[in-house]
Coordinates of C-alpha atoms and ligand atoms in Angstrom, one line a residue:
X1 CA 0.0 0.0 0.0
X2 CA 1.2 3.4 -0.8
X3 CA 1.6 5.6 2.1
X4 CA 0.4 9.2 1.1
X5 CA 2.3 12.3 2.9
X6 CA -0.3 15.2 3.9
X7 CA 1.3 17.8 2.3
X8 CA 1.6 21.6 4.1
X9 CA 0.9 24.0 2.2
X10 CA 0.6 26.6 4.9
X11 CA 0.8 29.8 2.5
X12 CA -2.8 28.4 0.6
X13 CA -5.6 30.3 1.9
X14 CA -7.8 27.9 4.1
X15 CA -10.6 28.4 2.1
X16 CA -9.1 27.0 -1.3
X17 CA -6.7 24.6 1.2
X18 CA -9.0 21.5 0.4
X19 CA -8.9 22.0 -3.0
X20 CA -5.3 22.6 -3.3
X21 CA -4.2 19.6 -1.0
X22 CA -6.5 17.1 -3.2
X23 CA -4.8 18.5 -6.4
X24 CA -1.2 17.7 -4.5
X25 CA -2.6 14.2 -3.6
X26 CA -3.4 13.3 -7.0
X27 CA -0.5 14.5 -9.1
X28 CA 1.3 12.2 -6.3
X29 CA -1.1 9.3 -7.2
X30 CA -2.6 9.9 -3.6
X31 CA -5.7 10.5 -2.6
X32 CA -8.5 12.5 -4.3
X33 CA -10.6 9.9 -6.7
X34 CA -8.1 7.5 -6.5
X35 CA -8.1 5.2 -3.3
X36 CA -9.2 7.8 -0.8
X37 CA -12.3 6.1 1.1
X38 CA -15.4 7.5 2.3
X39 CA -15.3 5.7 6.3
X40 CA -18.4 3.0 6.4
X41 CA -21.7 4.1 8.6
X42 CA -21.4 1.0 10.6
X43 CA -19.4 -1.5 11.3
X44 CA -21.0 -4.1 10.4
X45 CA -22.9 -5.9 13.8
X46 CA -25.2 -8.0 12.7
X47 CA -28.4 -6.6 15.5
X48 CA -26.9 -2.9 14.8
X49 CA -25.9 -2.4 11.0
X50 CA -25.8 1.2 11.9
X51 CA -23.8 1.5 15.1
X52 CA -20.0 2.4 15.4
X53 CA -18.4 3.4 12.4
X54 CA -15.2 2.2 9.7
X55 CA -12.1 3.7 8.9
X56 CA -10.6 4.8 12.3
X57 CA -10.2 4.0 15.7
X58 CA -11.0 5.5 18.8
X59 CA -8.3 6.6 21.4
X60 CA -9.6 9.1 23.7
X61 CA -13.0 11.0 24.0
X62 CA -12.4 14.6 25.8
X63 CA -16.1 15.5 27.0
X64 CA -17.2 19.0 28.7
X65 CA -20.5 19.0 29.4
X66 CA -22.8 21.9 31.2
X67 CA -26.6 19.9 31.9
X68 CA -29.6 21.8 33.1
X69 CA -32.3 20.0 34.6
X70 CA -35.0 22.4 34.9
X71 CA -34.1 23.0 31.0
X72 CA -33.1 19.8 30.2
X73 CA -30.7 21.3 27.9
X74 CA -27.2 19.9 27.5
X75 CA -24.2 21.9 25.9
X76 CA -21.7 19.8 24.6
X77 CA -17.8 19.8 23.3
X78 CA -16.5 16.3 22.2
X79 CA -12.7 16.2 21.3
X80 CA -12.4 12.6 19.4
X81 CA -8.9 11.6 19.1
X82 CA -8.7 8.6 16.7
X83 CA -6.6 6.8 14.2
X84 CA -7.4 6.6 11.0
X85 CA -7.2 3.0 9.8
X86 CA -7.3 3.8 5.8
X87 CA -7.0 6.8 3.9
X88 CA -10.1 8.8 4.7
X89 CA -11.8 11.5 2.3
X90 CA -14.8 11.4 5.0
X91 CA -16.1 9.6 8.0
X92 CA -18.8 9.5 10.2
X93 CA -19.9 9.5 13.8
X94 CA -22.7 8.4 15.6
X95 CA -24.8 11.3 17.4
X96 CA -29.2 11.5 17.8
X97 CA -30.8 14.3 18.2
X98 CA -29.0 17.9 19.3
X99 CA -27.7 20.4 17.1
X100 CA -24.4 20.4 16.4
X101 CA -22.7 23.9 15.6
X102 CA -19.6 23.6 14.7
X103 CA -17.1 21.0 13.6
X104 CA -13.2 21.2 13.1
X105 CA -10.7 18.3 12.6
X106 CA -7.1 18.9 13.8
X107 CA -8.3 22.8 14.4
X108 CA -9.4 23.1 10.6
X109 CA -13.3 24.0 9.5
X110 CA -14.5 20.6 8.5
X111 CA -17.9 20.1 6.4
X112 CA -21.1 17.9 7.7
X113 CA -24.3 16.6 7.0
X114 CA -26.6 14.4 9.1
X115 CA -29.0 11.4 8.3
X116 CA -30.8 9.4 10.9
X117 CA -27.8 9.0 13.7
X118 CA -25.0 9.5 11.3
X119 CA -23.0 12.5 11.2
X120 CA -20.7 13.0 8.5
X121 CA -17.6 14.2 8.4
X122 CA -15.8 15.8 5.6
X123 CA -12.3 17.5 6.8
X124 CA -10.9 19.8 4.6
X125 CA -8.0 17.6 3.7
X126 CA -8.0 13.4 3.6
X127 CA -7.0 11.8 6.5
X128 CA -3.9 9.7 6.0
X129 CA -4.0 5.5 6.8
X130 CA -2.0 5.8 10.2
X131 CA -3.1 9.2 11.3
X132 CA -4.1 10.5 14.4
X133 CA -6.3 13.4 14.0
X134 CA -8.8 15.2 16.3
X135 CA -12.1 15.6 15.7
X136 CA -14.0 18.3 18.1
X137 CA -17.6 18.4 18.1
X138 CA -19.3 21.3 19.6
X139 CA -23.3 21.0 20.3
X140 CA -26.3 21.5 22.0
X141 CA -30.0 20.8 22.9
X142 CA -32.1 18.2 24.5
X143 CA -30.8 15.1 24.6
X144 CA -33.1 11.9 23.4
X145 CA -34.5 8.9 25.4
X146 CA -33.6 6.0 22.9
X147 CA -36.7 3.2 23.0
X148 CA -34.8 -0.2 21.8
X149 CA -35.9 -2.8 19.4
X150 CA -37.3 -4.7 22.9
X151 CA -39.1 -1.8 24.3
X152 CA -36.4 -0.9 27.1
X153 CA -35.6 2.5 27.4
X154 CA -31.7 4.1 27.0
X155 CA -29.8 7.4 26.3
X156 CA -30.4 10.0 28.0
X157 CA -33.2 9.3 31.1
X158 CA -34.0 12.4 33.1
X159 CA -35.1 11.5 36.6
X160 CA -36.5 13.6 39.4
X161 CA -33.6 15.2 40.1
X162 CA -32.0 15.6 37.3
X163 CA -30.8 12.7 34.8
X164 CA -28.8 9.6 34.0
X165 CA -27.2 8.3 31.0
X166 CA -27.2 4.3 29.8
X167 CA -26.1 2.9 26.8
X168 CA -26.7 -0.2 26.3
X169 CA -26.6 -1.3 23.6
X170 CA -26.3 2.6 21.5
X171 CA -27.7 4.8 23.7
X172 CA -24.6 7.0 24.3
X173 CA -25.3 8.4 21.0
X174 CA -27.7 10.1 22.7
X175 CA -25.4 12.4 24.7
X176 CA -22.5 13.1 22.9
X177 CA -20.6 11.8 19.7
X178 CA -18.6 9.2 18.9
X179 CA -17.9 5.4 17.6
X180 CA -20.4 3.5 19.3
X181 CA -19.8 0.3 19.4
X182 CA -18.3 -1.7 21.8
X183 CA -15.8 -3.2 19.3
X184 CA -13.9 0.3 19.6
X185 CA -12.9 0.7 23.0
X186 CA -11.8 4.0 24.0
X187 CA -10.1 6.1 27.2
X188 CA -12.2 8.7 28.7
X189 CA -11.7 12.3 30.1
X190 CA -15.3 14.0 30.8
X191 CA -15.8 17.4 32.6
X192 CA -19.5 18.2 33.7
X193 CA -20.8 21.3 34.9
X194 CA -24.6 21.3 36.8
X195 CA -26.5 23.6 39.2
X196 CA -26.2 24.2 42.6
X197 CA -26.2 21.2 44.8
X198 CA -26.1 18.4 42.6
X199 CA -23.7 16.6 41.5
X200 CA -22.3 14.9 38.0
X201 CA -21.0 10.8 39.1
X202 CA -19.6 9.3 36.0
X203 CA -17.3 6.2 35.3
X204 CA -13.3 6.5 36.2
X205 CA -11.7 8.5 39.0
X206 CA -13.0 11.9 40.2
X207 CA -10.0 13.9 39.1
X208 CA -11.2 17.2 40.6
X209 CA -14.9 19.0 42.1
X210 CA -15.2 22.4 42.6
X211 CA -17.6 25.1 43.1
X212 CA -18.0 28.0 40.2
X213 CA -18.3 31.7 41.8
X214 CA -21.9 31.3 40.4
X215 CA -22.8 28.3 42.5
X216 CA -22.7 26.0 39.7
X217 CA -20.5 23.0 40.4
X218 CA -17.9 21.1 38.0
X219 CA -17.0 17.8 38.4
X220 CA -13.6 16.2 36.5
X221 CA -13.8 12.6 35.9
X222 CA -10.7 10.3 34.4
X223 CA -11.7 6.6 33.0
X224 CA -7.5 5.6 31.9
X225 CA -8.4 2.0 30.9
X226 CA -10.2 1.3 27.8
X227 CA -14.1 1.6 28.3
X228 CA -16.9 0.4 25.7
X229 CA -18.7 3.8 25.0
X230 CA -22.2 1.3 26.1
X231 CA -20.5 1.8 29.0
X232 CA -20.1 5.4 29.7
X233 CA -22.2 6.7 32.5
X234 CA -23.5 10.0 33.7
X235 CA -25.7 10.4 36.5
X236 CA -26.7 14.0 37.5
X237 CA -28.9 14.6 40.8
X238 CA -28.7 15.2 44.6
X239 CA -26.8 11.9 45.9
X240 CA -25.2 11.4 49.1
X241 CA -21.5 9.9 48.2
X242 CA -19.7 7.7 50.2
X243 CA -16.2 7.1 49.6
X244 CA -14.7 3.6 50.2
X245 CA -11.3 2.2 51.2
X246 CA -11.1 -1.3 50.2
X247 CA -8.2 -2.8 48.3
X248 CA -9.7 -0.8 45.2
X249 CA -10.8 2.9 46.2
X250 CA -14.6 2.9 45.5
X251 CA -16.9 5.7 44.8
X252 CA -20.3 5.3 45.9
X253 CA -23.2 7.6 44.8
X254 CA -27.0 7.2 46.0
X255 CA -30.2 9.2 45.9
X256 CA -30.7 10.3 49.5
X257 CA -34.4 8.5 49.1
X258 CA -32.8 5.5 48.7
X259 CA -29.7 5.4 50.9
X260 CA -31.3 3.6 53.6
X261 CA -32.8 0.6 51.7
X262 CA -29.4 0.4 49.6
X263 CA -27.1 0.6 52.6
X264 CA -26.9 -3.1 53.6
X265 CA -26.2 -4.4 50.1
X266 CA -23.7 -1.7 49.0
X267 CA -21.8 -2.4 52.4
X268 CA -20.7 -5.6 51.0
X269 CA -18.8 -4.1 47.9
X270 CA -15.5 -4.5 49.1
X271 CA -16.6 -8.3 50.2
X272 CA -18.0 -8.9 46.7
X273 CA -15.2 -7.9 44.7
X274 CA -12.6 -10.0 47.1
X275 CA -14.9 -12.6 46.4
X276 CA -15.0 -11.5 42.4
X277 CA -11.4 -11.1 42.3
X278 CA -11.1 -14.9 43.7
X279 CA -12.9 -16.4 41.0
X280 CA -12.3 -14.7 37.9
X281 CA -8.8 -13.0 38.5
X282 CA -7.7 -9.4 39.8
X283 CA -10.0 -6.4 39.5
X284 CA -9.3 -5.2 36.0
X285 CA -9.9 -1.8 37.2
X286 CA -8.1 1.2 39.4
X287 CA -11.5 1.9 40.7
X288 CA -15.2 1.1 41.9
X289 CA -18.6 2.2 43.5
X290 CA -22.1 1.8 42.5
X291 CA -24.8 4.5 41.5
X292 CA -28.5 4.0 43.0
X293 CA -31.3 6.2 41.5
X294 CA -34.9 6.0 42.2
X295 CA -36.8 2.9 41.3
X296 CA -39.1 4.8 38.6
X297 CA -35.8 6.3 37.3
X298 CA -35.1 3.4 35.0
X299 CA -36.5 0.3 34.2
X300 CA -32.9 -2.1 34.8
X301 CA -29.6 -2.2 36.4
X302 CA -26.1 -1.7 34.3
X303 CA -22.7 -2.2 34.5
X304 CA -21.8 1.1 33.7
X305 CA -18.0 0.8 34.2
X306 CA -16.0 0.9 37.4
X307 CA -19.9 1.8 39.0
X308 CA -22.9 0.3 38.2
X309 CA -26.1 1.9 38.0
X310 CA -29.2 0.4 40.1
X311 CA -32.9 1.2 39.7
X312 CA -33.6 1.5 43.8
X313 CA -31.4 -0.4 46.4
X314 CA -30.2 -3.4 44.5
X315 CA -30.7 -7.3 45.6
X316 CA -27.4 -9.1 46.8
X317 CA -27.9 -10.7 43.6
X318 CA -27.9 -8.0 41.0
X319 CA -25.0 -6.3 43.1
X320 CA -23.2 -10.1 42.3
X321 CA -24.1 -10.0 39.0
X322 CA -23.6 -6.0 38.1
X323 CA -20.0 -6.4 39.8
X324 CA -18.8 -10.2 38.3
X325 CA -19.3 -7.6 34.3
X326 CA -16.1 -5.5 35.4
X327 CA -14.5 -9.0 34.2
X328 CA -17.0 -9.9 31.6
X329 CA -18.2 -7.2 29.3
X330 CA -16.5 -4.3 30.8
X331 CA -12.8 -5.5 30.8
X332 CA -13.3 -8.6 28.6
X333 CA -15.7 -6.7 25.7
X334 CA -17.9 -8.5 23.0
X335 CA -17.1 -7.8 19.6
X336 CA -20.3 -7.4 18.2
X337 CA -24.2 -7.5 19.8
X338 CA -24.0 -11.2 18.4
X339 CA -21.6 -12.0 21.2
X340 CA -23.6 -10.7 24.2
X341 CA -24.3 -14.0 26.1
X342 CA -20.1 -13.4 27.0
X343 CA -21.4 -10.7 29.3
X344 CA -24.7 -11.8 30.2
X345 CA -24.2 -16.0 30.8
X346 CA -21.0 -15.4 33.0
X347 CA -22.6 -12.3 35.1
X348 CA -25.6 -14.9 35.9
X349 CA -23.1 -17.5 36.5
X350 CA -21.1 -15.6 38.7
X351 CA -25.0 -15.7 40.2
X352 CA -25.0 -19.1 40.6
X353 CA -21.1 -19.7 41.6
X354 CA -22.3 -16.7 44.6
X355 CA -25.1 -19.2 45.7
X356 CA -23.1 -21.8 45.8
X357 CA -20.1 -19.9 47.3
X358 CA -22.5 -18.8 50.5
X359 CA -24.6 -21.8 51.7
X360 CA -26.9 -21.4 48.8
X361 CA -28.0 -23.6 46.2
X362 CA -25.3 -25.2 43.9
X363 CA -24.5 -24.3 40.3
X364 CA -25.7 -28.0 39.9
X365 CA -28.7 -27.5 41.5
X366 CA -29.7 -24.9 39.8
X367 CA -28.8 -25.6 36.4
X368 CA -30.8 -29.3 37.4
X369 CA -33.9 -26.5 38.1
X370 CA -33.7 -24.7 34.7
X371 CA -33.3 -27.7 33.1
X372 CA -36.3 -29.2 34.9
X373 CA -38.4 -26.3 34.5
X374 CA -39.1 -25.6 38.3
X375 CA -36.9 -22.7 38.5
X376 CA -39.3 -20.3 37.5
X377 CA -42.8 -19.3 39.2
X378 CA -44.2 -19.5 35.8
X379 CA -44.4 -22.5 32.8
X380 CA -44.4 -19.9 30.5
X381 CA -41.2 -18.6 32.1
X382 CA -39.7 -21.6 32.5
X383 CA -39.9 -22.2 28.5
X384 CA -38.5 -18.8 27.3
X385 CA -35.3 -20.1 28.3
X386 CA -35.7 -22.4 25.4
X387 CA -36.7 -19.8 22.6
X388 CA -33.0 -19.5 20.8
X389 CA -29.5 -20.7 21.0
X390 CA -27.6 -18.1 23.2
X391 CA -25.0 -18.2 20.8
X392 CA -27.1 -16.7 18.0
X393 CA -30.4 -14.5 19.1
X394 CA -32.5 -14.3 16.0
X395 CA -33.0 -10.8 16.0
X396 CA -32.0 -7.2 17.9
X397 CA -35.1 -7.2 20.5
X398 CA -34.0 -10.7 21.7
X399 CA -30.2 -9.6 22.7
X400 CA -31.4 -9.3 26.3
X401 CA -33.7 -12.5 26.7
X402 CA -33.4 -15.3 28.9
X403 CA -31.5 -17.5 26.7
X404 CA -28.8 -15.2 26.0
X405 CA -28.8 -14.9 30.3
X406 CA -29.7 -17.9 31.5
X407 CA -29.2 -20.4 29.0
X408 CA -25.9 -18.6 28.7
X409 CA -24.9 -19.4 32.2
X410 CA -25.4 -22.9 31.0
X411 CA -22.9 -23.0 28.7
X412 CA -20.6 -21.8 31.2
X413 CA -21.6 -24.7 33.3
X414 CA -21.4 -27.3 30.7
X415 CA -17.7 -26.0 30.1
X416 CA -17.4 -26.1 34.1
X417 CA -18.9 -30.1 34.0
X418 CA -16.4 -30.8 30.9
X419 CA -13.1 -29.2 31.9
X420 CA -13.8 -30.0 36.0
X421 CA -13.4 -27.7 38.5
X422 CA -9.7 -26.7 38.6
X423 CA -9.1 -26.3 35.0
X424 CA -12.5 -24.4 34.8
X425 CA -11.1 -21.8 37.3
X426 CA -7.8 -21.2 35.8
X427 CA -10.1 -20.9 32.3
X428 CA -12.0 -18.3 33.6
X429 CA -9.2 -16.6 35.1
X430 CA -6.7 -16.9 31.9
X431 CA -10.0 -15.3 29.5
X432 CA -10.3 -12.5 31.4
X433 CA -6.4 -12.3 32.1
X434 CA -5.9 -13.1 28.4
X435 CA -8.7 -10.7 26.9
X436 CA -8.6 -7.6 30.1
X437 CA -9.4 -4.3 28.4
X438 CA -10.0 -6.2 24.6
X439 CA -12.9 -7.2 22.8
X440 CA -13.8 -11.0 21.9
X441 CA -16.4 -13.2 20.5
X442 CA -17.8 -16.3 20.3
X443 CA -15.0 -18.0 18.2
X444 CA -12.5 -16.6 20.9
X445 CA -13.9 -18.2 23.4
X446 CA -14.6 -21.4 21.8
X447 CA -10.4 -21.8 20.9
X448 CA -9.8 -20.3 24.7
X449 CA -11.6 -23.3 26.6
X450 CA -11.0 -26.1 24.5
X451 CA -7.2 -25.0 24.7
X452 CA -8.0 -26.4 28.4
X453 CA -9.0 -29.7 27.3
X454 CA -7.7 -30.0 23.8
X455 CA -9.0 -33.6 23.5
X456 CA -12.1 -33.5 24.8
X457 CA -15.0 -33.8 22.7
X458 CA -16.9 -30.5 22.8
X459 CA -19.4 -30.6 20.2
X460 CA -22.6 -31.0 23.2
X461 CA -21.0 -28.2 24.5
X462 CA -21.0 -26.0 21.3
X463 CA -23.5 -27.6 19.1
X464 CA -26.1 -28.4 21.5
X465 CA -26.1 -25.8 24.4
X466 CA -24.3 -23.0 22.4
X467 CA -25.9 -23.3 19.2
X468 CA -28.5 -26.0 19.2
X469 CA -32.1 -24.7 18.8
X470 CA -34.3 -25.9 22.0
X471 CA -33.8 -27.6 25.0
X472 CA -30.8 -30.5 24.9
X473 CA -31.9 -33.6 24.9
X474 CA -29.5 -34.8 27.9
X475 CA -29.2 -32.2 30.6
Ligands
LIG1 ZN1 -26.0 -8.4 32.9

C-alpha cells in the first residue's frame, strides 16, 4: 500500500486549502478519486448495522458538558482523538438528536451533513492510513430517550432530580458523539458542569470538584483504561457519596431516598469484589462504587463501568451480578451485539457460583432447576429459556432475553462439567487475564476453553447448548 504524505501547504488560503491539497494528492497518485475512502456508517454488527463506524479508531473522547435540569438542555464539546485505519476523504460519527454547531478536525473547519444518527464528516483535507487526527464536536440541545428494538428505554433518562445516561446497547449516541460500538474501545476524560447542589458521578476517577463563583459546580472525571462507550455513564442529581477504602478505592453515589434501603447491600462491595477477584482473577480496574437512583428512574440495572447503575437499592444478587461484568463485558468486551451472552451468561453465572459460594444452592442445582423447568414461578417462564441458542439471538429485541442470560450461564456450566473444576477456574481466570481491556467473541472463546482440554470432545458443548435450537436432549 502506498503511504500518502499530507502535504503543508501553509501559504494556501484555508478556504481554497482542500482543493489545493486534493490536487497535491493526485499528481502524487494519492488521494483525491483514486483510493481515498469514504469511512463505512457501521461497522457491520449484525443486531446494529448502523452502530459504530469504519475507517478509524477511537483513542480518547475529551467530554465538557454543562446539563440543566429544569431546561433539560445539554451543551456539549466532544474532542475525538482517533486513528485513521485507511485513507479517509470522509467519516462518520454516531450522534441522535442535538444540534451540532460547529465542527473542526485537527483545528481546521471541516464540512457535515446528518442522516438518521449519522454525522458525517468531511475534513478539509484526507486523513492519511495511520493518522491520528482530532475531531472536536461542539453542540447542544435536548438530549433523546432511545426506545430499543425490545421496548427498554436508554440514552439520556432524566429523573427527578436531574438525569442519568445508559447505553446499552447505542444509547450514548444520545449524549455526545462518537464510535459506538463496543468493538472500539476507547479512554475517557469528561468534565460536567450542573446547578447548585447536585452533583455529575460518571465512570473512572474523580479527578477534581469544585464550586464556580456562580454556585454552579464542575465535576472532572478520568476513565485511563479502555471503556466500551455502552458503558459510559452520567448520572446527574442530589446523591449522598460515600467514599470507600477497600483494596480498590470505590466511589459510591445514592439518591438520599434510597440510601437507607441500599445501605446493607452496598456495604458488602469490598466483600463482593474479594470474592469476584477470587474467582475470575484481579479487578481489571483502578477503581469502583455503584450508582443508585430511584426505582421509577429506570426500568434495569447496568454495568456502567468501574460503577454500576441500580434502579432502587439493588438485591445481593444483581449487586453479584452488576460487579462479576467488570470481568466480563466491561474489561473482557464482546465484539459485536452477536456475542452478548459473553457478558450476560457469565454475570448470571457468577450468580449461581455466589449461591453456591454462600450456603446457597449449587451451580448444579440450579442448572438441574432450569433444566427441569421448576426454576421459575411461571411455565411460561420456565420455557423462554428455550426460545433461541444463546450463541445466536435471531434478531435485535432478543439480545437481552433469557436464553442469552440464563441459557448462557449454562454454557458456562457445561464448560465447568467438561473441563472439572480446577481447569475451569484457571479458564475463567486466563480469558479474562488473556482478553482484560480487549474485545472478543464467540470463536474466541470457543479456541480459549477447548485450549483447556484440547482432546475432549466439545461438540454438546457447542452444538447443543451453544448453538442448538431448544432444549438438549440430555441435561
Ligand atoms: Zn447483565
Amino acid at each position: 500500500m502506498v503511504s500518502c504524505p499530507r502535504p503543508r501547504i501553509s501559504d494556501v488560503p484555508p478556504r481554497t486549502r482542500a482543493a489545493a491539497v486534493a490536487a497535491l494528492l493526485l499528481l502524487s497518485g494519492c488521494g483525491g478519486g483514486g483510493d481515498g475512502h469514504a469511512g463505512a456508517a457501521g461497522v457491520g454488527d449484525p443486531y446494529f448495522p448502523k452502530a459504530g463506524n469504519g475507517g478509524y479508531d477511537v483513542t480518547h473522547y475529551d467530554l465538557t458538558l454543562g446539563y440543566t435540569p429544569a431546561t433539560r438542555h445539554l451543551t456539549g464539546t466532544a474532542v475525538i482523538t482517533a486513528r485513521a485505519t485507511r485513507h479517509l476523504t470522509s467519516y462518520h460519527l454516531d450522534l441522535t438528536g442535538l444540534d451540532v454547531e460547529e465542527v473542526t478536525v485537527d483545528g481546521e473547519p471541516a464540512r457535515t451533513s446528518r442522516a438518521g444518527q449519522e454525522l458525517t464528516v468531511r475534513p478539509g483535507t484526507g486523513l492519511r492510513e495511520g493518522e491520528v487526527f482530532r475531531t472536536t464536536v461542539r453542540y447542544s440541545g435536548t438530549p433523546r430517550t432511545i426506545t430499543d428494538p425490545d421496548g427498554s428505554e436508554e440514552g439520556w433518562l432524566p429523573t427527578a432530580d436531574g438525569a442519568v445516561a445508559l447505553g446499552e446497547p447505542v444509547g450514548s449516541m444520545a449524549w455526545y458523539p462518537g464510535n459506538h460500538h463496543p468493538s472500539d474501545k476507547a479512554a475517557y476524560d469528561l468534565k460536567v458542569t450542573v446547578p447548585p447542589g447536585l452533583t455529575a458521578v460518571s465512570n473512572g476517577e474523580l479527578r477534581s470538584e469544585r464550586t464556580l463563583p456562580d454556585g454552579r459546580r464542575t465535576f472532572v472525571w478520568h476513565t485511563g483504561e479502555p471503556m466500551a462507550s455502552y458503558l459510559a455513564t452520567l448520572a446527574i442529581g442530589k446523591f449522598e457519596v460515600r467514599r470507600t477504602t477497600g483494596k480498590v478505592p470505590g466511589y459510591v453515589a445514592v439518591d438520599p431516598t434510597q440510601v437507607a434501603a441500599s445501605r446493607a447491600v452496598l456495604g458488602r462491595l469490598d466483600e463482593v469484589l474479594d470474592w469476584a477477584a477470587d474467582n475470575f482473577g484481579p479487578y481489571p480496574f483502578r477503581s469502583t462504587g455503584a450508582v443508585v437512583e430511584r426505582p421509577d428512574d429506570a426500568g434495569y440495572a447496568l454495568e456502567t463501568q468501574n460503577r454500576p447503575f441500580f434502579p432502587g437499592p439493588p438485591e445481593l444478587g444483581t449487586f453479584v451480578h452488576e460487579l462479576a461484568h467488570q470481568w466480563f463485558g466491561d474489561s473482557v468486551t464482546p465484539r459485536t451485539w452477536r456475542d452478548m451472552w459473553l457478558n450476560e451468561g457469565f454475570a448470571t453465572y457468577a450468580e449461581w457460583l455466589w449461591s453456591e459460594d454462600h450456603d446457597g444452592d449449587t451451580a448444579q442445582e440450579i442448572f438441574d432447576s432450569v433444566y427441569a423447568g421448576d426454576y421459575y414461578d411461571s411455565a411460561e417462564a420456565g420455557k423462554a429459556v428455550w426460545a433461541f441458542p444463546p450463541g445466536d439471538p435471531p434478531s435485535a429485541d432478543t439480545i437481552s432475553d433469557p436464553p442469552v442470560y440464563v441459557r448462557g450461564a449454562m454454557v458456562v456450566h457445561k464448560i465447568r462439567q467438561l473441563l472439572g473444576d480446577d481447569a475451569f477456574y484457571d479458564f475463567l481466570q486466563g480469558w479474562t487475564r488473556t482478553h482484560r481491556h480487549l474485545v472478543a467473541d464467540t470463536d474466541d472463546l470457543e479456541a480459549y476453553a477447548e485450549g483447556f482440554a484440547p482432546e475432549a470432545d466439545w461438540s454438546a458443548v457447542w452444538d447443543d447448548w451453544l448453538y442448538g435450537e431448544g432444549r438438549p436432549a440430555r441435561p
